[in-house]
PDB file of C-alpha atoms in Angstrom:
ATOM      1  CA  MET A   1       0.145   0.252   0.031  1.00 54.00           C
ATOM      2  CA  THR A   2       1.540   3.165  -0.880  1.00 55.00           C
ATOM      3  CA  THR A   3       1.774   6.029   1.577  1.00 49.00           C
ATOM      4  CA  LYS A   4      -0.994   7.705  -0.614  1.00 47.00           C
ATOM      5  CA  GLN A   5      -3.100   4.817  -0.187  1.00 49.00           C
ATOM      6  CA  LYS A   6      -2.388   5.336   3.351  1.00 45.00           C
ATOM      7  CA  ILE A   7      -3.202   8.731   4.087  1.00 43.00           C
ATOM      8  CA  SER A   8      -6.203   8.472   1.834  1.00 49.00           C
ATOM      9  CA  LEU A   9      -7.550   5.567   4.623  1.00 46.00           C
ATOM     10  CA  ALA A  10      -6.659   7.636   7.235  1.00 45.00           C
ATOM     11  CA  THR A  11      -9.246  10.342   6.431  1.00 43.00           C
ATOM     12  CA  ILE A  12     -11.602   8.307   5.784  1.00 40.00           C
ATOM     13  CA  SER A  13     -11.338   6.579   8.831  1.00 45.00           C
ATOM     14  CA  ALA A  14     -11.698   9.560  10.663  1.00 42.00           C
ATOM     15  CA  PHE A  15     -14.344  11.086   9.107  1.00 38.00           C
ATOM     16  CA  VAL A  16     -16.114   7.860   9.904  1.00 38.00           C
ATOM     17  CA  VAL A  17     -15.320   8.284  13.418  1.00 38.00           C
ATOM     18  CA  LEU A  18     -16.792  11.799  13.840  1.00 36.00           C
ATOM     19  CA  ALA A  19     -19.811  10.924  12.104  1.00 40.00           C
ATOM     20  CA  GLY A  20     -20.183   8.782  15.004  1.00 41.00           C
ATOM     21  CA  LEU A  21     -19.317  11.490  17.851  1.00 41.00           C
ATOM     22  CA  ILE A  22     -22.508  13.821  16.110  1.00 42.00           C
ATOM     23  CA  PRO A  23     -25.059  13.898  18.815  1.00 46.00           C
ATOM     24  CA  ALA A  24     -28.738  12.840  18.109  1.00 46.00           C
ATOM     25  CA  GLY A  25     -29.321  16.488  18.317  1.00 48.00           C
ATOM     26  CA  LEU A  26     -27.832  17.647  15.607  1.00 48.00           C
ATOM     27  CA  LYS A  27     -28.897  15.222  13.086  1.00 53.00           C
ATOM     28  CA  ALA A  28     -32.400  15.823  14.431  1.00 56.00           C
ATOM     29  CA  GLN A  29     -31.862  19.700  13.551  1.00 64.00           C
ATOM     30  CA  SER A  30     -30.746  18.261  10.323  1.00 87.00           C
ATOM     31  CA  VAL A  31     -33.757  17.061   9.421  1.00 92.00           C
ATOM     32  CA  ALA A  32     -35.476  20.268  10.733  1.00 92.00           C
ATOM     33  CA  ARG A  33     -32.761  22.480   8.481  1.00 92.00           C
ATOM     34  CA  ARG A  34     -33.747  19.875   5.624  1.00 93.00           C
ATOM     35  CA  ILE A  35     -37.688  20.521   5.997  1.00 94.00           C
ATOM     36  CA  ALA A  36     -37.125  24.257   6.939  1.00 91.00           C
ATOM     37  CA  SER A  37     -35.154  24.951   3.799  1.00 92.00           C
ATOM     38  CA  THR A  38     -37.778  23.774   1.126  1.00 90.00           C
ATOM     39  CA  GLY A  39     -39.789  26.834   2.155  1.00 89.00           C
ATOM     40  CA  SER A  40     -43.452  26.140   1.532  1.00 94.00           C
ATOM     41  CA  GLY A  41     -45.116  23.137   0.316  1.00 95.00           C
ATOM     42  CA  LYS A  42     -45.405  19.256   1.611  1.00 95.00           C
ATOM     43  CA  VAL A  43     -42.626  16.735   2.412  1.00 97.00           C
ATOM     44  CA  ARG A  44     -42.525  13.095   2.975  1.00 97.00           C
ATOM     45  CA  MET A  45     -40.548  11.363   4.948  1.00 97.00           C
ATOM     46  CA  THR A  46     -40.244   7.870   5.974  1.00 97.00           C
ATOM     47  CA  PHE A  47     -38.726   5.401   9.176  1.00 97.00           C
ATOM     48  CA  ALA A  48     -39.162   2.029  10.136  1.00 97.00           C
ATOM     49  CA  SER A  49     -41.986   1.237  12.517  1.00 96.00           C
ATOM     50  CA  ARG A  50     -42.679  -1.158  15.044  1.00 94.00           C
ATOM     51  CA  PRO A  51     -43.444  -4.597  13.984  1.00 93.00           C
ATOM     52  CA  ASP A  52     -46.810  -4.920  15.643  1.00 90.00           C
ATOM     53  CA  ILE A  53     -47.674  -1.475  14.202  1.00 91.00           C
ATOM     54  CA  CYS A  54     -49.781  -1.958  10.404  1.00 92.00           C
ATOM     55  CA  GLY A  55     -51.704   0.152   8.367  1.00 91.00           C
ATOM     56  CA  SER A  56     -54.298   0.672   5.904  1.00 87.00           C
ATOM     57  CA  GLY A  57     -56.144   3.958   4.439  1.00 80.00           C
ATOM     58  CA  ASN A  58     -56.299   6.364   7.197  1.00 80.00           C
ATOM     59  CA  SER A  59     -56.135   3.495   9.855  1.00 86.00           C
ATOM     60  CA  ILE A  60     -53.284   2.714  12.212  1.00 88.00           C
ATOM     61  CA  SER A  61     -53.443  -0.252  13.802  1.00 87.00           C
ATOM     62  CA  HIS A  62     -51.264  -1.965  17.164  1.00 79.00           C
ATOM     63  CA  ASN A  63     -51.815  -5.746  17.213  1.00 70.00           C
ATOM     64  CA  GLY A  64     -55.397  -5.911  14.943  1.00 62.00           C
ATOM     65  CA  ASN A  65     -56.452  -3.339  17.367  1.00 58.00           C
ATOM     66  CA  ASP A  66     -58.024  -0.035  15.930  1.00 52.00           C
ATOM     67  CA  ARG A  67     -55.465   3.061  17.955  1.00 54.00           C
ATOM     68  CA  THR A  68     -56.288   6.284  15.152  1.00 57.00           C
ATOM     69  CA  SER A  69     -58.453   7.045  12.580  1.00 53.00           C
ATOM     70  CA  TRP A  70     -58.850   9.728  10.144  1.00 46.00           C
ATOM     71  CA  SER A  71     -62.215  11.031   8.778  1.00 44.00           C
ATOM     72  CA  SER A  72     -62.061   9.293   6.034  1.00 48.00           C
ATOM     73  CA  ASP A  73     -61.233   6.013   4.389  1.00 56.00           C
ATOM     74  CA  ARG A  74     -59.062   7.037   1.394  1.00 67.00           C
ATOM     75  CA  SER A  75     -55.459   8.377   2.060  1.00 81.00           C
ATOM     76  CA  PRO A  76     -54.987  11.326  -0.461  1.00 85.00           C
ATOM     77  CA  ASP A  77     -51.232  10.848   0.430  1.00 93.00           C
ATOM     78  CA  VAL A  78     -50.709   7.012   0.548  1.00 93.00           C
ATOM     79  CA  GLU A  79     -52.217   3.776  -1.457  1.00 92.00           C
ATOM     80  CA  TYR A  80     -52.858   0.365  -0.398  1.00 91.00           C
ATOM     81  CA  ASP A  81     -52.487  -3.204  -2.000  1.00 88.00           C
ATOM     82  CA  GLU A  82     -53.540  -5.263   1.551  1.00 84.00           C
ATOM     83  CA  GLU A  83     -55.638  -4.986   4.505  1.00 84.00           C
ATOM     84  CA  CYS A  84     -53.183  -3.813   7.021  1.00 88.00           C
ATOM     85  CA  SER A  85     -49.370  -3.313   5.657  1.00 90.00           C
ATOM     86  CA  HIS A  86     -46.584  -3.166   7.834  1.00 90.00           C
ATOM     87  CA  SER A  87     -43.443  -0.279   8.052  1.00 91.00           C
ATOM     88  CA  PRO A  88     -42.464   2.431   7.205  1.00 96.00           C
ATOM     89  CA  VAL A  89     -44.389   5.053   8.951  1.00 96.00           C
ATOM     90  CA  ARG A  90     -44.735   8.024   6.146  1.00 96.00           C
ATOM     91  CA  LEU A  91     -45.227  11.426   7.302  1.00 96.00           C
ATOM     92  CA  VAL A  92     -46.590  14.389   5.560  1.00 96.00           C
ATOM     93  CA  LEU A  93     -45.511  17.943   6.166  1.00 97.00           C
ATOM     94  CA  ASP A  94     -47.295  20.513   5.356  1.00 96.00           C
ATOM     95  CA  VAL A  95     -44.912  23.562   5.481  1.00 96.00           C
ATOM     96  CA  ASP A  96     -45.306  27.494   5.146  1.00 96.00           C
ATOM     97  CA  GLY A  97     -42.399  29.753   4.983  1.00 93.00           C
ATOM     98  CA  GLY A  98     -40.125  26.577   6.696  1.00 92.00           C
ATOM     99  CA  ARG A  99     -42.351  26.362   9.403  1.00 94.00           C
ATOM    100  CA  VAL A 100     -44.102  22.856   9.791  1.00 97.00           C
ATOM    101  CA  THR A 101     -48.178  23.752  10.334  1.00 97.00           C
ATOM    102  CA  LYS A 102     -49.646  20.079   9.702  1.00 96.00           C
ATOM    103  CA  ILE A 103     -48.396  16.455  10.416  1.00 96.00           C
ATOM    104  CA  ARG A 104     -50.384  13.358   8.191  1.00 94.00           C
ATOM    105  CA  THR A 105     -49.062   9.915   9.863  1.00 94.00           C
ATOM    106  CA  TYR A 106     -49.626   6.400   7.890  1.00 94.00           C
ATOM    107  CA  VAL A 107     -47.969   3.352   8.042  1.00 94.00           C
ATOM    108  CA  GLY A 108     -46.976   0.954   5.139  1.00 94.00           C
ATOM    109  CA  GLY A 109     -48.644   1.112   1.756  1.00 94.00           C
ATOM    110  CA  ARG A 110     -46.959   3.318  -1.063  1.00 94.00           C
ATOM    111  CA  TRP A 111     -46.664   7.154  -2.271  1.00 96.00           C
ATOM    112  CA  ARG A 112     -49.673   8.295  -4.341  1.00 94.00           C
ATOM    113  CA  PRO A 113     -47.827  10.192  -7.090  1.00 93.00           C
ATOM    114  CA  ALA A 114     -46.847  13.784  -5.677  1.00 88.00           C
ATOM    115  CA  ALA A 115     -49.170  16.568  -6.657  1.00 80.00           C
ATOM    116  CA  GLY A 116     -48.282  20.768  -6.277  1.00 82.00           C
ATOM    117  CA  SER A 117     -45.081  21.364  -4.653  1.00 91.00           C
ATOM    118  CA  THR A 118     -43.794  18.445  -2.516  1.00 94.00           C
ATOM    119  CA  THR A 119     -40.653  17.609  -1.807  1.00 95.00           C
ATOM    120  CA  ASP A 120     -39.530  13.776  -0.822  1.00 96.00           C
ATOM    121  CA  LEU A 121     -36.853  13.469   2.130  1.00 95.00           C
ATOM    122  CA  GLY A 122     -36.433   9.296   1.482  1.00 96.00           C
ATOM    123  CA  ALA A 123     -36.087   7.420   4.378  1.00 96.00           C
ATOM    124  CA  VAL A 124     -35.024   8.715   7.236  1.00 96.00           C
ATOM    125  CA  PRO A 125     -33.341   7.032  10.544  1.00 95.00           C
ATOM    126  CA  VAL A 126     -35.329   6.323  13.286  1.00 96.00           C
ATOM    127  CA  ARG A 127     -33.449   7.877  15.801  1.00 95.00           C
ATOM    128  CA  ASP A 128     -33.059  11.195  13.533  1.00 95.00           C
ATOM    129  CA  ALA A 129     -36.763  10.962  13.075  1.00 96.00           C
ATOM    130  CA  THR A 130     -38.110  10.806  16.494  1.00 96.00           C
ATOM    131  CA  ASP A 131     -35.623  13.536  17.811  1.00 95.00           C
ATOM    132  CA  PHE A 132     -37.303  16.014  14.953  1.00 96.00           C
ATOM    133  CA  LEU A 133     -40.875  14.747  16.472  1.00 97.00           C
ATOM    134  CA  ILE A 134     -39.886  15.388  20.089  1.00 97.00           C
ATOM    135  CA  GLY A 135     -38.397  18.442  19.391  1.00 96.00           C
ATOM    136  CA  LEU A 136     -41.843  19.388  17.617  1.00 96.00           C
ATOM    137  CA  ALA A 137     -43.739  18.445  20.288  1.00 97.00           C
ATOM    138  CA  SER A 138     -41.374  19.987  22.769  1.00 96.00           C
ATOM    139  CA  SER A 139     -41.782  23.397  21.298  1.00 96.00           C
ATOM    140  CA  ASP A 140     -44.726  24.097  19.136  1.00 96.00           C
ATOM    141  CA  GLU A 141     -47.136  25.884  20.580  1.00 95.00           C
ATOM    142  CA  GLY A 142     -49.960  24.103  18.119  1.00 95.00           C
ATOM    143  CA  SER A 143     -51.730  21.382  16.931  1.00 95.00           C
ATOM    144  CA  VAL A 144     -48.236  20.241  15.480  1.00 97.00           C
ATOM    145  CA  GLY A 145     -46.468  19.846  18.580  1.00 97.00           C
ATOM    146  CA  ARG A 146     -49.614  17.304  19.722  1.00 96.00           C
ATOM    147  CA  ASP A 147     -49.852  15.726  16.400  1.00 96.00           C
ATOM    148  CA  ALA A 148     -45.679  14.792  16.326  1.00 97.00           C
ATOM    149  CA  ILE A 149     -46.020  12.457  19.251  1.00 96.00           C
ATOM    150  CA  LEU A 150     -48.010   9.710  17.914  1.00 95.00           C
ATOM    151  CA  PRO A 151     -45.749   9.092  14.859  1.00 96.00           C
ATOM    152  CA  ALA A 152     -43.050   9.096  17.699  1.00 97.00           C
ATOM    153  CA  THR A 153     -44.499   6.166  19.345  1.00 95.00           C
ATOM    154  CA  LEU A 154     -44.820   4.442  16.264  1.00 95.00           C
ATOM    155  CA  ALA A 155     -40.943   4.385  15.382  1.00 96.00           C
ATOM    156  CA  ASP A 156     -38.761   0.942  16.035  1.00 96.00           C
ATOM    157  CA  SER A 157     -36.285  -0.194  18.751  1.00 92.00           C
ATOM    158  CA  VAL A 158     -36.371   3.675  19.989  1.00 91.00           C
ATOM    159  CA  VAL A 159     -37.684   4.430  23.612  1.00 89.00           C
ATOM    160  CA  VAL A 160     -39.650   7.990  23.398  1.00 93.00           C
ATOM    161  CA  TRP A 161     -41.281   7.143  26.606  1.00 91.00           C
ATOM    162  CA  PRO A 162     -38.535   9.641  29.339  1.00 91.00           C
ATOM    163  CA  PRO A 163     -39.302  12.744  26.986  1.00 94.00           C
ATOM    164  CA  LEU A 164     -42.613  12.106  26.610  1.00 94.00           C
ATOM    165  CA  PHE A 165     -42.814  11.884  30.351  1.00 93.00           C
ATOM    166  CA  ARG A 166     -40.915  15.389  30.429  1.00 94.00           C
ATOM    167  CA  ILE A 167     -43.669  16.982  28.337  1.00 96.00           C
ATOM    168  CA  ALA A 168     -46.578  15.573  30.170  1.00 93.00           C
ATOM    169  CA  ARG A 169     -44.837  17.045  33.303  1.00 91.00           C
ATOM    170  CA  ASP A 170     -44.384  20.452  31.208  1.00 94.00           C
ATOM    171  CA  GLU A 171     -46.826  22.569  32.427  1.00 92.00           C
ATOM    172  CA  ALA A 172     -45.203  25.395  29.817  1.00 94.00           C
ATOM    173  CA  ARG A 173     -46.631  22.875  27.263  1.00 95.00           C
ATOM    174  CA  PRO A 174     -50.002  23.405  25.522  1.00 95.00           C
ATOM    175  CA  ILE A 175     -52.499  21.062  27.502  1.00 93.00           C
ATOM    176  CA  ALA A 176     -54.106  19.303  24.366  1.00 94.00           C
ATOM    177  CA  THR A 177     -49.997  18.344  23.746  1.00 96.00           C
ATOM    178  CA  ARG A 178     -49.526  17.240  27.588  1.00 94.00           C
ATOM    179  CA  LYS A 179     -52.989  14.921  27.585  1.00 91.00           C
ATOM    180  CA  GLN A 180     -51.785  13.569  23.709  1.00 93.00           C
ATOM    181  CA  ALA A 181     -48.109  12.811  25.492  1.00 94.00           C
ATOM    182  CA  LEU A 182     -50.112  11.330  28.528  1.00 91.00           C
ATOM    183  CA  PHE A 183     -52.441   8.773  26.487  1.00 89.00           C
ATOM    184  CA  TRP A 184     -49.574   7.235  24.530  1.00 91.00           C
ATOM    185  CA  LEU A 185     -47.641   6.552  27.509  1.00 90.00           C
ATOM    186  CA  GLY A 186     -50.600   5.185  29.128  1.00 87.00           C
ATOM    187  CA  GLN A 187     -51.228   2.898  25.907  1.00 85.00           C
ATOM    188  CA  ALA A 188     -47.750   1.827  26.642  1.00 87.00           C
ATOM    189  CA  ALA A 189     -48.096   1.201  30.233  1.00 86.00           C
ATOM    190  CA  SER A 190     -51.419  -0.978  28.933  1.00 83.00           C
ATOM    191  CA  ASP A 191     -49.182  -2.171  26.631  1.00 81.00           C
ATOM    192  CA  ARG A 192     -46.403  -3.728  29.081  1.00 81.00           C
ATOM    193  CA  ILE A 193     -49.173  -4.930  31.587  1.00 74.00           C
ATOM    194  CA  SER A 194     -50.525  -7.211  28.753  1.00 67.00           C
ATOM    195  CA  ALA A 195     -47.260  -8.692  27.828  1.00 60.00           C
ATOM    196  CA  ARG A 196     -46.272  -9.596  31.623  1.00 57.00           C
ATOM    197  CA  ASN A 197     -49.924 -11.533  32.566  1.00 49.00           C
ATOM    198  CA  SER A 198     -51.477 -12.094  28.822  1.00 45.00           C
ATOM    199  CA  TYR A 199     -51.867 -15.742  30.260  1.00 39.00           C
ATOM    200  CA  LEU A 200     -54.372 -14.681  33.254  1.00 46.00           C
ATOM    201  CA  ALA A 201     -56.486 -12.181  30.552  1.00 47.00           C
ATOM    202  CA  LYS A 202     -59.776 -13.083  30.594  1.00 53.00           C
ATOM    203  CA  ASN A 203     -62.785 -12.207  28.398  1.00 55.00           C
ATOM    204  CA  ASP A 204     -65.518 -12.952  30.373  1.00 54.00           C
ATOM    205  CA  ASP A 205     -69.037 -11.483  31.608  1.00 61.00           C
ATOM    206  CA  ALA A 206     -67.367 -10.864  35.118  1.00 77.00           C
ATOM    207  CA  THR A 207     -64.438  -8.803  33.271  1.00 78.00           C
ATOM    208  CA  GLU A 208     -66.661  -7.013  31.559  1.00 82.00           C
ATOM    209  CA  VAL A 209     -68.412  -6.039  34.326  1.00 78.00           C
ATOM    210  CA  LYS A 210     -65.551  -4.681  36.186  1.00 78.00           C
ATOM    211  CA  LYS A 211     -64.421  -2.881  32.890  1.00 74.00           C
ATOM    212  CA  SER A 212     -67.960  -1.460  33.351  1.00 79.00           C
ATOM    213  CA  ALA A 213     -67.167  -0.372  36.766  1.00 78.00           C
ATOM    214  CA  VAL A 214     -63.451   0.812  36.118  1.00 77.00           C
ATOM    215  CA  PHE A 215     -65.430   3.588  33.857  1.00 75.00           C
ATOM    216  CA  ALA A 216     -67.900   4.467  36.620  1.00 79.00           C
ATOM    217  CA  LEU A 217     -65.045   4.956  38.732  1.00 73.00           C
ATOM    218  CA  SER A 218     -63.464   7.389  35.663  1.00 73.00           C
ATOM    219  CA  GLN A 219     -66.565   9.353  35.594  1.00 78.00           C
ATOM    220  CA  ARG A 220     -66.244  11.136  39.166  1.00 76.00           C
ATOM    221  CA  ARG A 221     -64.682  14.686  38.804  1.00 72.00           C
ATOM    222  CA  ASN A 222     -62.033  16.637  40.766  1.00 68.00           C
ATOM    223  CA  GLY A 223     -59.669  14.165  40.708  1.00 74.00           C
ATOM    224  CA  GLU A 224     -61.438  11.902  43.158  1.00 77.00           C
ATOM    225  CA  ALA A 225     -61.164   8.779  40.121  1.00 84.00           C
ATOM    226  CA  VAL A 226     -57.749   9.007  40.027  1.00 86.00           C
ATOM    227  CA  PRO A 227     -56.515   6.877  43.630  1.00 87.00           C
ATOM    228  CA  ALA A 228     -59.310   4.525  42.905  1.00 85.00           C
ATOM    229  CA  LEU A 229     -57.859   3.770  39.321  1.00 85.00           C
ATOM    230  CA  ILE A 230     -54.935   3.612  40.503  1.00 85.00           C
ATOM    231  CA  GLU A 231     -55.644   0.801  43.033  1.00 87.00           C
ATOM    232  CA  VAL A 232     -57.607  -1.060  40.108  1.00 87.00           C
ATOM    233  CA  ALA A 233     -54.417  -0.432  37.836  1.00 85.00           C
ATOM    234  CA  LYS A 234     -51.820  -1.933  40.558  1.00 86.00           C
ATOM    235  CA  ASN A 235     -53.870  -4.487  41.920  1.00 85.00           C
ATOM    236  CA  ASN A 236     -56.544  -6.267  40.326  1.00 85.00           C
ATOM    237  CA  HIS A 237     -55.713  -9.766  39.290  1.00 82.00           C
ATOM    238  CA  ASP A 238     -57.649  -9.442  35.567  1.00 84.00           C
ATOM    239  CA  PRO A 239     -55.228  -7.965  33.171  1.00 82.00           C
ATOM    240  CA  GLU A 240     -57.911  -6.763  31.317  1.00 84.00           C
ATOM    241  CA  VAL A 241     -59.127  -4.603  33.860  1.00 86.00           C
ATOM    242  CA  ARG A 242     -56.202  -3.227  34.916  1.00 86.00           C
ATOM    243  CA  LYS A 243     -55.912  -2.119  31.058  1.00 84.00           C
ATOM    244  CA  SER A 244     -58.810  -0.522  31.362  1.00 85.00           C
ATOM    245  CA  ALA A 245     -58.225   1.668  34.418  1.00 86.00           C
ATOM    246  CA  LEU A 246     -54.724   2.618  32.882  1.00 87.00           C
ATOM    247  CA  PHE A 247     -56.852   3.983  29.702  1.00 85.00           C
ATOM    248  CA  TRP A 248     -59.065   6.192  31.808  1.00 84.00           C
ATOM    249  CA  LEU A 249     -55.788   7.489  33.772  1.00 86.00           C
ATOM    250  CA  GLY A 250     -54.378   8.451  30.661  1.00 85.00           C
ATOM    251  CA  GLN A 251     -57.399  10.523  29.872  1.00 83.00           C
ATOM    252  CA  THR A 252     -56.648  12.440  32.830  1.00 84.00           C
ATOM    253  CA  SER A 253     -53.547  15.027  33.536  1.00 78.00           C
ATOM    254  CA  ASP A 254     -53.154  13.939  36.837  1.00 85.00           C
ATOM    255  CA  PRO A 255     -48.962  13.352  38.115  1.00 87.00           C
ATOM    256  CA  ARG A 256     -50.120  10.843  39.984  1.00 90.00           C
ATOM    257  CA  ALA A 257     -51.303   8.758  36.571  1.00 89.00           C
ATOM    258  CA  ILE A 258     -47.496  10.023  35.656  1.00 88.00           C
ATOM    259  CA  SER A 259     -45.958   8.521  37.947  1.00 90.00           C
ATOM    260  CA  LEU A 260     -47.593   5.187  37.914  1.00 88.00           C
ATOM    261  CA  PHE A 261     -46.976   5.156  34.271  1.00 90.00           C
ATOM    262  CA  GLU A 262     -42.975   5.508  35.200  1.00 89.00           C
ATOM    263  CA  GLU A 263     -43.402   2.834  37.976  1.00 89.00           C
ATOM    264  CA  ILE A 264     -45.245   0.413  34.720  1.00 87.00           C
ATOM    265  CA  LEU A 265     -42.365   1.222  31.824  1.00 87.00           C
ATOM    266  CA  GLY A 266     -39.721   0.776  34.621  1.00 79.00           C
ATOM    267  CA  ALA A 267     -38.691   4.617  34.940  1.00 55.00           C
ATOM    268  CA  ARG A 268     -38.699   3.888  38.596  1.00 46.00           C
ATOM    269  CA  SER A 269     -39.740   0.515  39.804  1.00 35.00           C
ATOM    270  CA  THR A 270     -41.102  -1.702  38.485  1.00 34.00           C
ATOM    271  CA  ILE A 271     -44.874  -3.703  39.069  1.00 34.00           C
ATOM    272  CA  GLY A 272     -45.687  -7.077  39.324  1.00 35.00           C
ATOM    273  CA  ARG A 273     -48.299  -8.996  40.271  1.00 32.00           C
ATOM    274  CA  GLY A 274     -49.627  -7.078  43.481  1.00 33.00           C
ATOM    275  CA  ARG A 275     -48.615  -3.088  44.973  1.00 30.00           C
ATOM    276  CA  VAL A 276     -45.362  -1.411  43.307  1.00 29.00           C
ATOM    277  CA  ALA A 277     -42.497  -1.743  46.196  1.00 28.00           C
ATOM    278  CA  GLY A 278     -42.126   0.928  48.672  1.00 28.00           C
ATOM    279  CA  THR A 279     -45.856   2.426  47.811  1.00 29.00           C
ATOM    280  CA  ARG A 280     -48.874   2.539  49.922  1.00 28.00           C
ATOM    281  CA  ALA A 281     -52.925   2.847  48.770  1.00 28.00           C
ATOM    282  CA  ALA A 282     -53.300   4.200  51.446  1.00 27.00           C
ATOM    283  CA  SER A 283     -51.453   7.526  50.773  1.00 28.00           C
ATOM    284  CA  PHE A 284     -53.383   8.672  47.825  1.00 27.00           C
ATOM    285  CA  GLY A 285     -56.472   9.092  49.751  1.00 30.00           C
ATOM    286  CA  PRO A 286     -59.931   7.323  49.510  1.00 31.00           C
ATOM    287  CA  VAL A 287     -59.710   3.941  47.672  1.00 30.00           C
ATOM    288  CA  TYR A 288     -62.600   2.014  45.840  1.00 30.00           C
ATOM    289  CA  VAL A 289     -61.529  -1.759  45.201  1.00 33.00           C
ATOM    290  CA  ILE A 290     -62.218  -3.785  42.243  1.00 35.00           C
ATOM    291  CA  ARG A 291     -61.369  -7.266  42.526  1.00 33.00           C
TER     292      ARG A 291
END
């Protein structure tokens, strides 16, 4: 190998090492800069989705259960050849003067022919995409921040719960964005409960009665429902009933619900079949037990 070749290889190796040292935030900023540089129009991008997620038309499903649906069965952006198509996540961003004004999220399928001024960023690394979306959720004061949370939760092999906890607790964020963060944290906690206790799952009349009772509890006002729902989510023996309690906790903005989701998702301690270690239900006030 000549001296010139050795120098070239050394230079390439140095660039590779430096690229690996670039912080994720800077990479996300590069996505933001690419979007801002388009000026005005539509921007398309894709990234890998979780394997348990699929889409069809304007519907996105998780393990066959509907997660969210838009107002029409026909998507103006994506077309499908199968009932539920896996990967990638497809984002369509409306951009005005370099600023994102609207987000539409799809999974699977293929792009329809672009109309008007459309820029396609192609496949974006998952980490770069989620950093960009979480950045929007953490800074935008309107509906874009709220709508950025859903696609972030669909990303493959990326843990987005820690920043979502920060958003849910940030009183400077719009209430709609905080509620959206809390909702998806509740869904994640519910998924964790299901995975741990699938062998205990039931679908009988007794379970339905208990779930109805959980709904009735959730309708109590002024935060009175929260201690009761936490008790059910921690201690009930039926995973379906616990999932129901977690769902309704995800509709609140209560910090006690956020703390429970942290425990379930492993940010603090873990929940088994009984109480959380070091936590007493009595500390939350009155408890309504659904056994």
